[in-house]
Coordinates of C-alpha atoms in Angstrom, one line a residue:
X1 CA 0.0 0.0 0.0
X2 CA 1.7 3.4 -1.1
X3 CA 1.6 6.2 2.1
X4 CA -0.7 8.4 -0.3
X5 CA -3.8 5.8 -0.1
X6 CA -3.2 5.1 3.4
X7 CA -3.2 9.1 4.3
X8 CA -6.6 9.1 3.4
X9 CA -7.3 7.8 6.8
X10 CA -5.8 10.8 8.4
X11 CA -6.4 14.1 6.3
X12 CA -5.1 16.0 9.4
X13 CA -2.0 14.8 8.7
X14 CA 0.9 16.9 6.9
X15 CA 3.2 14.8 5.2
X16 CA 6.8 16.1 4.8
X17 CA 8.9 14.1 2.6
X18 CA 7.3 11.4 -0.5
X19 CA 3.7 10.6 -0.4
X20 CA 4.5 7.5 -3.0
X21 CA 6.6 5.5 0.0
X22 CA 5.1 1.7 0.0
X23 CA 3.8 0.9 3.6
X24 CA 4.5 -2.9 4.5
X25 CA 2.7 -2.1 8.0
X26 CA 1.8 0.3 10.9
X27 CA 4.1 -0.3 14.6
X28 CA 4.7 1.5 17.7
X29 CA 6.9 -0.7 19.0
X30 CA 10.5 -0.2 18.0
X31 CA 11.5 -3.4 18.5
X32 CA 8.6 -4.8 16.4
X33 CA 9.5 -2.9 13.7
X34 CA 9.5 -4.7 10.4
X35 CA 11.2 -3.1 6.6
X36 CA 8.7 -0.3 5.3
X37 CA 7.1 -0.1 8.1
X38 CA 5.2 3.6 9.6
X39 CA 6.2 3.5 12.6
X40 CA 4.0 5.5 15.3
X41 CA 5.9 7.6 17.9
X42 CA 3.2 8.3 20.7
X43 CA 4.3 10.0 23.8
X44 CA 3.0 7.3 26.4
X45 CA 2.6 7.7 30.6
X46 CA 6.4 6.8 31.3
X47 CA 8.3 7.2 27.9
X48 CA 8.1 9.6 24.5
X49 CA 8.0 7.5 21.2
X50 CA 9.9 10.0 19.6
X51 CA 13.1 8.7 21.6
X52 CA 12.8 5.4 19.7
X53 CA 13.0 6.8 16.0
X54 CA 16.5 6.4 15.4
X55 CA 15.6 2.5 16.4
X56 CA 12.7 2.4 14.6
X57 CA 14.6 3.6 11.4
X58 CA 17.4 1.5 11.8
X59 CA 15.4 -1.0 11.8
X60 CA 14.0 0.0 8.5
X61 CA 10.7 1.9 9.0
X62 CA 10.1 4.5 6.2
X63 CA 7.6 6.6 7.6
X64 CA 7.4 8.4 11.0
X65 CA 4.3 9.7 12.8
X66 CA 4.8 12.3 15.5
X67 CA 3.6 15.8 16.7
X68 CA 7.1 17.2 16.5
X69 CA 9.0 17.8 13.1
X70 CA 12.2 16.7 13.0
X71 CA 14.8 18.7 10.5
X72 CA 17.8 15.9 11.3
X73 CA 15.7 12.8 10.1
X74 CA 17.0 12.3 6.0
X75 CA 15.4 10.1 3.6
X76 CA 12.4 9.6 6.1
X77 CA 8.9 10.9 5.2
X78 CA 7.1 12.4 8.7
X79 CA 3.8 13.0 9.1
X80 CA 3.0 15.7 11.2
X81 CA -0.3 15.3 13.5
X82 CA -1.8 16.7 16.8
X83 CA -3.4 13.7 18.2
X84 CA -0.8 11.0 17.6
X85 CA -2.9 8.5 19.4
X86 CA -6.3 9.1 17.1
X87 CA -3.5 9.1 14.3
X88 CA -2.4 5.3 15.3
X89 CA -5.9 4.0 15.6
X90 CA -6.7 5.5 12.7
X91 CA -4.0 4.1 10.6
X92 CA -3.7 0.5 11.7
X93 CA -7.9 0.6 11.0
X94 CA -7.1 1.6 7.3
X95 CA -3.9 -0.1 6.9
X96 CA -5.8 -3.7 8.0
X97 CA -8.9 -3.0 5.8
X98 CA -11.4 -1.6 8.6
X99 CA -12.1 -5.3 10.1
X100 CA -14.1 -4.1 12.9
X101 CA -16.7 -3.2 9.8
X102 CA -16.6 -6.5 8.9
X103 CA -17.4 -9.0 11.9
X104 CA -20.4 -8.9 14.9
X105 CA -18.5 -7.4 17.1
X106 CA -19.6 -7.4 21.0
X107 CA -17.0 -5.8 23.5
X108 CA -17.4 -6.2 27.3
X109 CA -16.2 -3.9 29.8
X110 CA -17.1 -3.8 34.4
X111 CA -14.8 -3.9 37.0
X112 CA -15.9 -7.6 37.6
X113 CA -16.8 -10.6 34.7
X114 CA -15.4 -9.5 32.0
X115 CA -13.6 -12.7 31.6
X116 CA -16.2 -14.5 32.2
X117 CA -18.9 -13.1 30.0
X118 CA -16.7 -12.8 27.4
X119 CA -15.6 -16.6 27.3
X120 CA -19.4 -17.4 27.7
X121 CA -20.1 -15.1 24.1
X122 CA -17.6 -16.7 22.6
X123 CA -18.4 -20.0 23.1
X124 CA -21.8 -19.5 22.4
X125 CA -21.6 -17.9 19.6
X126 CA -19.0 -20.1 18.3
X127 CA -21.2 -23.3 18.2
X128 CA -24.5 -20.9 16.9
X129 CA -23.5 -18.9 14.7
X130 CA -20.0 -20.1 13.2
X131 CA -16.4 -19.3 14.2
X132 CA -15.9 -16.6 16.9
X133 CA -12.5 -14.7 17.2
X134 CA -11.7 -13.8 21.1
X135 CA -9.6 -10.8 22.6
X136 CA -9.0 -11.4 26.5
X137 CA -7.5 -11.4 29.5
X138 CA -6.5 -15.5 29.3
X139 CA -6.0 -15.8 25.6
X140 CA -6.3 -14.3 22.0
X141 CA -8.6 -16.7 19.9
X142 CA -8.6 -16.5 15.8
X143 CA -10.2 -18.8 13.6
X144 CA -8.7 -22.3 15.1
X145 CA -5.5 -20.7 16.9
X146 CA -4.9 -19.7 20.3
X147 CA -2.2 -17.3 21.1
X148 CA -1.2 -16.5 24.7
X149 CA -2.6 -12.9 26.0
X150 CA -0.1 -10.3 27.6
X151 CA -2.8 -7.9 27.9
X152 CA -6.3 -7.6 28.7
X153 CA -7.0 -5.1 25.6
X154 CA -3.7 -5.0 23.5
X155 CA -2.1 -2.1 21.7
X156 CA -4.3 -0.4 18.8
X157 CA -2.6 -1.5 15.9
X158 CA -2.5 -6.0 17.4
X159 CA -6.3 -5.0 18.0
X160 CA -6.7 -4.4 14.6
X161 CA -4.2 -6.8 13.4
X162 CA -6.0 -9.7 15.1
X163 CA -9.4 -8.5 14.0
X164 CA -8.0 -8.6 10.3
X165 CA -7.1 -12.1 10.7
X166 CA -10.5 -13.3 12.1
X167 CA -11.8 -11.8 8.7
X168 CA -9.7 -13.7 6.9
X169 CA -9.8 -17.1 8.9
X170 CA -13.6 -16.5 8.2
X171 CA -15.0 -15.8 11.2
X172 CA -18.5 -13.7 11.3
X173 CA -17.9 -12.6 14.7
X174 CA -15.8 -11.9 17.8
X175 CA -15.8 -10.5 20.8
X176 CA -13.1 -8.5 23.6
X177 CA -12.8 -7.8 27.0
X178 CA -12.1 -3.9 27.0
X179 CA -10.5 -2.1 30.2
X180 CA -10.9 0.7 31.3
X181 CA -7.4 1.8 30.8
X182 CA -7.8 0.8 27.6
X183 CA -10.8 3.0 26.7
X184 CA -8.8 6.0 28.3
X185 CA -5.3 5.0 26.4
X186 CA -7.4 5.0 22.7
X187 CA -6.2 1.1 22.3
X188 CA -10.0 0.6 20.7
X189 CA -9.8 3.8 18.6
X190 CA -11.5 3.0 15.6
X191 CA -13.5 -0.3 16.6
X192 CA -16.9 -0.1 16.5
X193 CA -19.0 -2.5 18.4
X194 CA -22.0 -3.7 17.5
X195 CA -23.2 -4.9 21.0
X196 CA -21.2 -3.2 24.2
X197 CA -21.3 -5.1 27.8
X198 CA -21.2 -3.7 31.0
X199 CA -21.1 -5.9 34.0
X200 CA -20.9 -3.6 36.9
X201 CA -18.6 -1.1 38.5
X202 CA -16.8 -1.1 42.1
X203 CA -13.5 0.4 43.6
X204 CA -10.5 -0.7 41.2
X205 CA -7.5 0.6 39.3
X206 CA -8.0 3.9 41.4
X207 CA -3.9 4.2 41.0
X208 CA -4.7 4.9 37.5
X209 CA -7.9 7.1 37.1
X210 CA -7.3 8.7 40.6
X211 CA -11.3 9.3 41.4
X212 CA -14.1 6.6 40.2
X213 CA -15.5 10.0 38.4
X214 CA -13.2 9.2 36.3
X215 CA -13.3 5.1 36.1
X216 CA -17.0 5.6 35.3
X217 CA -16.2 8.1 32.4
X218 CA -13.3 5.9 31.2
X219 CA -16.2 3.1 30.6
X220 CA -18.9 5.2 29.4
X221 CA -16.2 5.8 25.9
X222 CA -18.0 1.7 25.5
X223 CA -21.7 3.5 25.0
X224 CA -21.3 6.3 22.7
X225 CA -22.6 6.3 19.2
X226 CA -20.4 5.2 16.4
X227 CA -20.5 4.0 12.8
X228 CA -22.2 1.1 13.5
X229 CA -26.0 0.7 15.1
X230 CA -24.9 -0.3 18.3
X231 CA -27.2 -1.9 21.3
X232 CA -25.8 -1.6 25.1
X233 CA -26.8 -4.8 27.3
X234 CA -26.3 -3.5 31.0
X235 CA -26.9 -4.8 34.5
X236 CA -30.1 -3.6 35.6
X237 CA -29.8 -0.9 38.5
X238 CA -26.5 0.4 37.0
X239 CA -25.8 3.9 36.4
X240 CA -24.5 3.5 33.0
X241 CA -28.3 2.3 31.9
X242 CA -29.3 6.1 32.3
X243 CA -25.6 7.2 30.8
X244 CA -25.3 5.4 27.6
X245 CA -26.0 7.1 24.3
X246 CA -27.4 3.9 22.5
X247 CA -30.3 1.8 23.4
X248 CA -30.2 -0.4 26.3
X249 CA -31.4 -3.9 27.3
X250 CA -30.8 -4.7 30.8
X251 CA -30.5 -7.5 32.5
X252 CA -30.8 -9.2 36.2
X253 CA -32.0 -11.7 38.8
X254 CA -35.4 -11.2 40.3
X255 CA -35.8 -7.5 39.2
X256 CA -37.7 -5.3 36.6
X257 CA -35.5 -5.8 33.5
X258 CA -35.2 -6.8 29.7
X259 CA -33.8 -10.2 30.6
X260 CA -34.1 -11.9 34.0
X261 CA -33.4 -15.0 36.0
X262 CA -35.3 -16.4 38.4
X263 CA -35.8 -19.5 40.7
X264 CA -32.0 -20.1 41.3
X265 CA -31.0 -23.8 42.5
X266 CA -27.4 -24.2 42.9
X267 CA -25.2 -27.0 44.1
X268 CA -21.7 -27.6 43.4
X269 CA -22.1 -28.6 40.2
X270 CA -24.3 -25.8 38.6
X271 CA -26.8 -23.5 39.0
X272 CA -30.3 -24.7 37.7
X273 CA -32.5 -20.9 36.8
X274 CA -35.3 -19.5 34.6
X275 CA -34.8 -16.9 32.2
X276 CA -37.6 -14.9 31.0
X277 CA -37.4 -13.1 28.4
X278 CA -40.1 -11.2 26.1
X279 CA -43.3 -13.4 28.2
X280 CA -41.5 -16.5 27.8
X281 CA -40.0 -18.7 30.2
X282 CA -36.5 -20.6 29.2
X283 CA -35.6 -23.3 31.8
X284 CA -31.7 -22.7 32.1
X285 CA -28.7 -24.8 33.6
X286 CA -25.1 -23.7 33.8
X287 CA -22.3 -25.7 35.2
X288 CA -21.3 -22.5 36.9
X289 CA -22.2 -21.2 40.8
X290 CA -22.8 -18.1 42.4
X291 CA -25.5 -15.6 41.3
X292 CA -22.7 -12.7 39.5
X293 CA -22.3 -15.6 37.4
X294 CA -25.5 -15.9 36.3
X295 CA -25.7 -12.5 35.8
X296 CA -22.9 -12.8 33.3
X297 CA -25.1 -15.5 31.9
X298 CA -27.4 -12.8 31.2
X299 CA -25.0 -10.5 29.8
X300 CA -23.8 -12.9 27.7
X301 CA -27.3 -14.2 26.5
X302 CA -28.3 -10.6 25.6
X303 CA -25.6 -10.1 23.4
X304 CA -25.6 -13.0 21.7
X305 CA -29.6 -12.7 20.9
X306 CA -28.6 -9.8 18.8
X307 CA -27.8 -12.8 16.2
X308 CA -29.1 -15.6 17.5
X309 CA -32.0 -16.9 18.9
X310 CA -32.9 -17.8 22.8
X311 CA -34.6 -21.2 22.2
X312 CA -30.9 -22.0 20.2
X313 CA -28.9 -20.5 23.2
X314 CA -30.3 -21.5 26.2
X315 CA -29.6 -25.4 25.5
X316 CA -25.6 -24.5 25.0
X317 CA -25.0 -23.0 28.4
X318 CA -25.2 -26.4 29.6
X319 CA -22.3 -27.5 28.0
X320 CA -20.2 -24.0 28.8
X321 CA -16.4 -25.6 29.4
X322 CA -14.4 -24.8 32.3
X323 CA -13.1 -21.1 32.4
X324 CA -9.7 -21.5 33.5
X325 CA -9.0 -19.4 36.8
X326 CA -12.7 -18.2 37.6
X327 CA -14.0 -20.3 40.1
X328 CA -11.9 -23.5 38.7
X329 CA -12.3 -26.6 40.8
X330 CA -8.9 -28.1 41.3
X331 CA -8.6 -32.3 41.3
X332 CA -6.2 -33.4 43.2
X333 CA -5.0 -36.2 45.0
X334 CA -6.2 -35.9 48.6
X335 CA -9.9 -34.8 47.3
X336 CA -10.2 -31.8 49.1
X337 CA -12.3 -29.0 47.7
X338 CA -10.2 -26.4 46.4
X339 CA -11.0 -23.6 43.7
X340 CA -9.0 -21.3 42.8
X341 CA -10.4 -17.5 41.4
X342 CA -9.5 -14.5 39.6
X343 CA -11.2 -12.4 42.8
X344 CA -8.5 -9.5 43.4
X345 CA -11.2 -6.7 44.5
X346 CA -13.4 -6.4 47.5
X347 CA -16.7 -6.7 45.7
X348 CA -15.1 -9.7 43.8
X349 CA -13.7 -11.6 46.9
X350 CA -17.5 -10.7 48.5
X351 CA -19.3 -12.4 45.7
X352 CA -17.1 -15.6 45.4
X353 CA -17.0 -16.4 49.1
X354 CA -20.8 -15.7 49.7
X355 CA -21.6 -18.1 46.8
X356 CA -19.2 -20.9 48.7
X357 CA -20.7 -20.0 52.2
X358 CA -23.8 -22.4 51.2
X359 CA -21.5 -24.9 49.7
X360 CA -19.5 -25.5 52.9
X361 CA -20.5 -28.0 55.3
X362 CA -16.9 -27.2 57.3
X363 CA -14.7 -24.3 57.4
X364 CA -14.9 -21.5 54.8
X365 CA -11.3 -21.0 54.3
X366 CA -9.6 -18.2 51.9
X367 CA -5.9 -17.7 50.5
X368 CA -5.4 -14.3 49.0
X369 CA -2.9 -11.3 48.7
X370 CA -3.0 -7.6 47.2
X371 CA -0.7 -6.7 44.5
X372 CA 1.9 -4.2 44.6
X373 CA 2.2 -0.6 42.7
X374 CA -1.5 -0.7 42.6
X375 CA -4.2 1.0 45.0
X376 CA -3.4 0.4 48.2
X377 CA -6.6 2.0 49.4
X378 CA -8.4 -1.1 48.8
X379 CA -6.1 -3.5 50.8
X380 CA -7.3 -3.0 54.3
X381 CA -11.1 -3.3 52.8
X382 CA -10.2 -6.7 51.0
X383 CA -9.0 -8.0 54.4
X384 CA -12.0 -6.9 55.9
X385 CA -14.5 -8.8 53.9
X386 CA -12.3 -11.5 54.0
X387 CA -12.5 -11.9 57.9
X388 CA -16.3 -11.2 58.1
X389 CA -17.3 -14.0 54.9
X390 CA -14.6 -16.7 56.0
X391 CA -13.9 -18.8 58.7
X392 CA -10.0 -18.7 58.2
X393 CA -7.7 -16.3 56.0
X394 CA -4.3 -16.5 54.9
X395 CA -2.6 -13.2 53.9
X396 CA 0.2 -13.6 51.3
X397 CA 1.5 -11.9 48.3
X398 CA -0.1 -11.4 44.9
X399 CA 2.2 -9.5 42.6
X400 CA 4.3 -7.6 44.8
X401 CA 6.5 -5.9 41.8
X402 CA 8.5 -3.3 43.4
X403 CA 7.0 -3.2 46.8
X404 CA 8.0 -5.3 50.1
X405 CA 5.6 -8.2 50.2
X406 CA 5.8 -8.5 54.0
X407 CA 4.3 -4.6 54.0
X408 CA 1.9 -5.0 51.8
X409 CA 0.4 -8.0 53.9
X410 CA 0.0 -5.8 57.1
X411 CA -1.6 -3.1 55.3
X412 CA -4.3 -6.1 54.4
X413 CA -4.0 -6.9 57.7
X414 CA -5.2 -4.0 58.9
X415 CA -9.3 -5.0 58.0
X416 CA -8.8 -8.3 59.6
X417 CA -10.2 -9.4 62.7
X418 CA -10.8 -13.0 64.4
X419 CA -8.5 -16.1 62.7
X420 CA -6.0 -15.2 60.0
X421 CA -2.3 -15.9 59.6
X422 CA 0.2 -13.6 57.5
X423 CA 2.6 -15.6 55.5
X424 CA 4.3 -13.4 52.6
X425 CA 5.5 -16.9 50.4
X426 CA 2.8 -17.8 48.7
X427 CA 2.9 -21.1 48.0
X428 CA 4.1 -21.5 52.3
X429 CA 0.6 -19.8 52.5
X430 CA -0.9 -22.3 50.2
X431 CA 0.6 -25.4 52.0
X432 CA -0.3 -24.1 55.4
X433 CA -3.8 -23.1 54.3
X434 CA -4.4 -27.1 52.8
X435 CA -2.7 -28.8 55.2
X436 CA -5.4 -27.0 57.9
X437 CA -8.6 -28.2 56.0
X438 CA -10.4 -31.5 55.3
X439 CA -12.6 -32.9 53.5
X440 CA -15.5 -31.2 54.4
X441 CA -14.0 -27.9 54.2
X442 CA -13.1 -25.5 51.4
X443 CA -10.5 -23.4 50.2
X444 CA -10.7 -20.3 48.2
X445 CA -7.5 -19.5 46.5
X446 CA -7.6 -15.8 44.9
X447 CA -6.3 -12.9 43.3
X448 CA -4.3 -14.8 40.3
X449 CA -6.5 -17.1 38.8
X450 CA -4.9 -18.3 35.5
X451 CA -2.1 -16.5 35.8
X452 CA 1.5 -18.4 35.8
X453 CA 3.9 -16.0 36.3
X454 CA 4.6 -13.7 39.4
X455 CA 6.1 -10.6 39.6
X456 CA 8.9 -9.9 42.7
X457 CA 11.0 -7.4 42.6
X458 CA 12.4 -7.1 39.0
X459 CA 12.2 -10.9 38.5
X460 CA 9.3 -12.8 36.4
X461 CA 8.4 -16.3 38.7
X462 CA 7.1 -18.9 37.2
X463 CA 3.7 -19.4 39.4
X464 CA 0.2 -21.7 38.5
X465 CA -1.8 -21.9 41.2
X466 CA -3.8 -24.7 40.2
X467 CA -0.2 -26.4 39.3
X468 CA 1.0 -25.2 43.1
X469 CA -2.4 -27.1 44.8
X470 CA -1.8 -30.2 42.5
X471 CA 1.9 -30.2 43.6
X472 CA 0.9 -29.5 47.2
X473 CA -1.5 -32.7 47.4
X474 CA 0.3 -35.2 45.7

């Protein structure tokens, strides 16, 4: 594709140097830099792109994108724009062939369930309406391949990239898990959704947007119009119901909404419910507990009605698989009960524990840590509802990064009350915590889920927790 063509995307932009330069790709990554390539030099939170041109170029990109001119780059055409952010988006959506146009595309954003409603869309829709491409916190699906995720929402231009490949692997639709941060940071500039989630919102990432003012607004970028004629599918009782700028269908359990569940039965094995939806009454089963999951049931039914059927739907969810990391039953060799969670909030911890409470004919007990460079305001308040939902709790670290791991523990410690233990080694905590139950007791591993790698200091750990409980037991 010649520069010229691909400028058409970005009229704001003032090209100094040849307009007839072939493009082989767009990149804001120096050390991803491929021959030809534009490479995008966006000023980001703790580094300036522009301090990676000389790499970029030597590397062989032909075109530059920045806000500032620079007189000393020869033989490089620059393009000049304001909004070098809006400028990548742009791009990698014209440079790819506008793929987001071209798929159903749903994107899910909450504090809580993401993961989960997102995995429950995709399989859904997979086995209803043909292959479904996946962007998410555990893995990148396209077509038939499954690449490991290293973030949540990825970088603009892999967004794009990955959507173009679901196009071409033939898939009709897909769906993404989309942070908050990545909603503030433009990573979903230029991809317009066709059905937009939102689960709920409670205290998180306040280390980042400083006020929940601002989380909310960070969101609420999911419900604005765009290109496409988009329907938002929102818990019931949310503020973003009266917020959004495109029609709504809500969703709930036992309340005044589009789609609700009622009659919950759940056991360890599933939740048996009703879902109701337009006068009709859809006898449900889910091999899932706890009523938030449920509600992402719901979420996930109302998007995927936008293209399919109830009456096809509602005999799938039986057969959901295993989400890895979100309230995962671990085998193991000494047949204790042990599940291991995502949970790494206090309204996430509250809603896991209170949907085991029924479960346990024992002790209620919980593993779970906070993780470092991240805000500490909620620390104390995850220990809190820690102490008040279980019987025993077992403080240790998370992802410490740069912080001291023995600290961070007695800041947690500082909600707890009645029988809990602080041991910073996690997988000490872990052994302590299953050695101390039995067989009619269970354990609650949190915080890390599917995660297998810790972070310590300036060191990457290999970690699984489900390996780390198999190990334990055996």
């Amino acid at each position: 594709m010649k520069l010229k063509a691909l400028m058409r995307a970005l009229p704001q932009g003032v090209i100094k140097g040849s307009r007839e330069v072939e493009v082989t790709g767009v990149c804001s990554h120096s050390k991803w830099v491929a021959p030809g390539n534009v490479f995008i030099a966006r000023r980001g939170m703790t580094a300036d792109g522009n301090q990676y041109v000389p790499e970029a170029i030597q590397a062989g990109a032909k075109v530059v994108v920045s806000d500032l001119f620079d007189p000393t780059l020869k033989g490089i055409t620059q393009v000049i724009c304001p909004d070098v952010a809006l400028a990548e988006g742009a791009l990698a959506a014209a440079y790819y062939g506008q793929p987001a146009q071209k798929l159903f595309l749903t994107g899910v954003t909450g504090t809580n369930g993401k993961t989960t409603t997102t995995w429950i869309i995709q399989q859904l829709l997979h086995e209803n309406f043909g292959p479904c491409g996946m962007i998410g916190t555990i893995a990148y699906r396209v077509g038939n391949r499954t690449y490991h995720a290293t973030h949540t929402t990825p970088d603009v231009v892999r967004n794009h990239r990955m959507l173009k490949e679901m196009v071409d692997c033939g898939c009709p639709s897909a769906v993404m898990e989309v942070t908050s941060h990545a909603l503030d940071q433009g990573r979903v500039n230029f991809i317009d959704y066709d059905v937009a989630v939102f689960t709920n919102l409670t205290q998180d990432h306040l280390d980042y947007h400083k006020t929940m003012e601002a989380y909310f607004a960070a969101k609420r970028k999911l419900f604005l119009k765009g290109k496409k004629e988009k329907l938002a599918v929102i818990a019931a009782g949310e503020r973003m119901v009266e917020e959004s700028e495109v029609p709504v269908m809500t969703y709930g359990i036992e309340c005044i909404a589009d789609l609700v569940a009622t009659d919950l039965n759940g056991s360890a094995l599933g939740t048996e419910f009703v879902c109701h939806y337009q006068g009709k009454r859809y006898p449900c089963f889910v091999p899932l507990i706890g009523h938030y999951n449920i509600l992402n049931c719901l979420a996930a039914l109302g998007a995927c009605l936008q293209r399919v059927p109830l009456e096809s739907l509602v005999p799938k969810l039986s057969h959901l698989a295993q989400i890895p990391g979100r309230l995962e039953r671990i085998d193991n060799e000494r047949q204790l009960t042990i599940f291991v969670d995502f949970a790494h909030t206090e309204d996430a911890l509250k809603q896991v524990l209170s949907c085991l409470r029924p479960l346990t004919q024992g002790k209620l007990s919980v593993v779970f840590g906070c993780g470092g460079d991240r805000d500490p305001t909620k620390r104390s308040k995850m220990g809190r509802v820690c102490s008040q939902l279980a019987d025993e709790v077992w403080i240790t670290s998370d992802n410490p990064r740069s912080e001291n791991p023995l600290k961070i523990c007695e800041e947690v410690s500082l909600g707890c009350s009645g029988n809990y233990h602080i041991e910073p080694d996690r997988r000490g905590a872990m052994e302590k915590a299953i050695n101390a139950i039995s067989k009619t007791d269970i354990l609650l591993i949190a915080g890390r889920g599917h995660e297998t790698e810790q972070l310590i200091g300036g060191r990457i750990i290999p970690f699984h927790d489900a390996t780390v409980v198999r190990e334990i037991c055996a």
